[in-house]
Amino acid sequence: MEYYRAVFNEFLRARKLKCTGQRDSILDVFLKTERHLTADEIYGLAKKRNPKIGYATVYRTLNLLYEVGLAREVNWGDGKIRYEHKYRHRHHDHLICTKCGKSIEVFDKQLEKIQAKLSREKEFIPTHHQLNIYGVCDKCRKR
Amino acid sequence: MEYYRAVFNEFLRARKLKCTGQRDSILDVFLKTERHLTADEIYGLAKKRNPKIGYATVYRTLNLLYEVGLAREVNWGDGKIRYEHKYRHRHHDHLICTKCGKSIEVFDKQLEKIQAKLSREKEFIPTHHQLNIYGVCDKCRKR
DNA sequence: TCCATTTTGATAATGATTATCATTATCATT
DNA sequence: AATGATAATGATAATCATTATCAAAATGGA
């Protein structure tokens, strides 16, 4: 936690950007929540500890966290970007329940290998990828 | 082609919806283009053969094509929904070049199997999925 | 402390998509 | 072919997430 903050501050210094209370609050909220958060949700949480915080600052800071590699952007096709921890968190994919909106993280080594193979075959240099499996989760099915 | 039109008309009749010139034009444009089109692009093409056509009708018709299963919605994370043929076209995934925006279709049987396995493990009933691999294509790399 | 530079927050702007609603078109039935 | 109930249309307003604008405030090196 302390380490992640240091990573961010180092990034700011290197880019001649400034450390501010708002950026601290937003990073804090982001790090403390082990969930996929939208900008709006982060705004709500950050506002609790710093009521003067504005929407634009949340968006700006999330883009910085994305740039420095602390956050990953996730797109579930509902028109909102979600953010999840990236730094020191292994890549994974998502099962997304279309009934309740909850997500389950999954990982498979073989999957990654096949993706690399497909890219190679097409002489394509992959940078990142996103696999979303939509369906109905256990709980919703039994409901 | 004629068959797809019949499928759509059958769907409309079953839902007590009406066959209209606009719907014909939009379906025609959609079927004749072997590319991933946005609503805006389809609007442009449909307007050529039927200048009176409106934006809203394009969106409404695309949603119908999605419902009847003739179109698949593709989301490449750039804020626009794209449409591609689904009926009698095998499912596939996409390599998306972040330089030129072009896409390459890929398919791997093993990939589908692994996805089914991951779903099973989490007692999740998958309905559909989307895998996007982002990166740089052959042409852009050599440029 | 000073000051150049960056940040901030309020709000306007943007861009894709959807909703509204008065008018028009469709189609099964006469 | 005319009727009428219902659905469709198109122009445009509304929505919603995100980005841009800009004057005022905060930061941090000198």
Tab-separated table of C-alpha atoms in Angstrom, chain B residues 42-106:
chain	number	residue	atom	x	y	z
B	42	ILE	CA	-24.899	2.300	-41.777
B	43	TYR	CA	-26.889	5.518	-41.605
B	44	GLY	CA	-24.624	7.030	-44.268
B	45	LEU	CA	-24.953	4.051	-46.588
B	46	ALA	CA	-28.692	3.625	-46.111
B	47	LYS	CA	-29.271	7.311	-46.734
B	48	LYS	CA	-27.802	6.942	-50.215
B	49	ARG	CA	-30.549	4.653	-51.386
B	50	ASN	CA	-33.257	6.173	-49.238
B	51	PRO	CA	-32.539	9.840	-48.424
B	52	LYS	CA	-35.523	10.194	-46.132
B	53	ILE	CA	-34.172	7.703	-43.632
B	54	GLY	CA	-33.551	8.962	-40.108
B	55	TYR	CA	-30.944	8.237	-37.472
B	56	ALA	CA	-33.385	6.831	-34.965
B	57	THR	CA	-34.709	4.310	-37.465
B	58	VAL	CA	-31.219	3.003	-38.080
B	59	TYR	CA	-30.646	2.443	-34.370
B	60	ARG	CA	-34.067	0.875	-33.958
B	61	THR	CA	-33.569	-1.472	-36.883
B	62	LEU	CA	-30.096	-2.513	-35.776
B	63	ASN	CA	-31.538	-3.472	-32.431
B	64	LEU	CA	-34.102	-5.611	-34.203
B	65	LEU	CA	-31.395	-7.303	-36.258
B	66	TYR	CA	-29.585	-7.991	-33.024
B	67	GLU	CA	-32.694	-9.420	-31.420
B	68	VAL	CA	-33.495	-11.708	-34.310
B	69	GLY	CA	-29.913	-12.951	-34.284
B	70	LEU	CA	-28.795	-11.640	-37.662
B	71	ALA	CA	-26.359	-9.150	-36.161
B	72	ARG	CA	-23.781	-9.371	-33.436
B	73	GLU	CA	-22.748	-6.325	-31.448
B	74	VAL	CA	-19.021	-5.799	-31.147
B	75	ASN	CA	-17.455	-3.453	-28.649
B	76	TRP	CA	-13.886	-2.383	-29.189
B	77	GLY	CA	-13.815	0.019	-26.298
B	78	ASP	CA	-13.886	3.190	-28.354
B	79	GLY	CA	-17.402	4.148	-27.366
B	80	LYS	CA	-19.107	2.923	-30.510
B	81	ILE	CA	-21.027	-0.270	-31.074
B	82	ARG	CA	-20.148	-2.068	-34.291
B	83	TYR	CA	-22.313	-4.623	-36.034
B	84	GLU	CA	-21.242	-7.738	-37.877
B	85	HIS	CA	-23.095	-10.623	-39.477
B	86	LYS	CA	-23.988	-13.402	-37.128
B	87	TYR	CA	-26.481	-15.656	-38.787
B	88	ARG	CA	-24.669	-18.528	-40.493
B	89	HIS	CA	-21.345	-16.896	-39.698
B	90	ARG	CA	-19.293	-18.799	-37.175
B	91	HIS	CA	-18.354	-17.076	-33.972
B	92	HIS	CA	-14.879	-15.578	-33.968
B	93	ASP	CA	-12.718	-13.152	-32.051
B	94	HIS	CA	-10.745	-10.086	-33.084
B	95	LEU	CA	-7.216	-8.801	-33.220
B	96	ILE	CA	-7.593	-5.019	-33.196
B	97	CYS	CA	-4.800	-2.743	-34.367
B	98	THR	CA	-4.560	0.299	-32.131
B	99	LYS	CA	-2.650	2.217	-34.813
B	100	CYS	CA	-4.949	1.907	-37.843
B	101	GLY	CA	-8.129	0.593	-36.228
B	102	LYS	CA	-8.419	-2.385	-38.548
B	103	SER	CA	-9.405	-5.787	-37.225
B	104	ILE	CA	-8.520	-9.361	-38.059
B	105	GLU	CA	-10.898	-12.203	-37.364
B	106	VAL	CA	-9.532	-15.290	-35.639
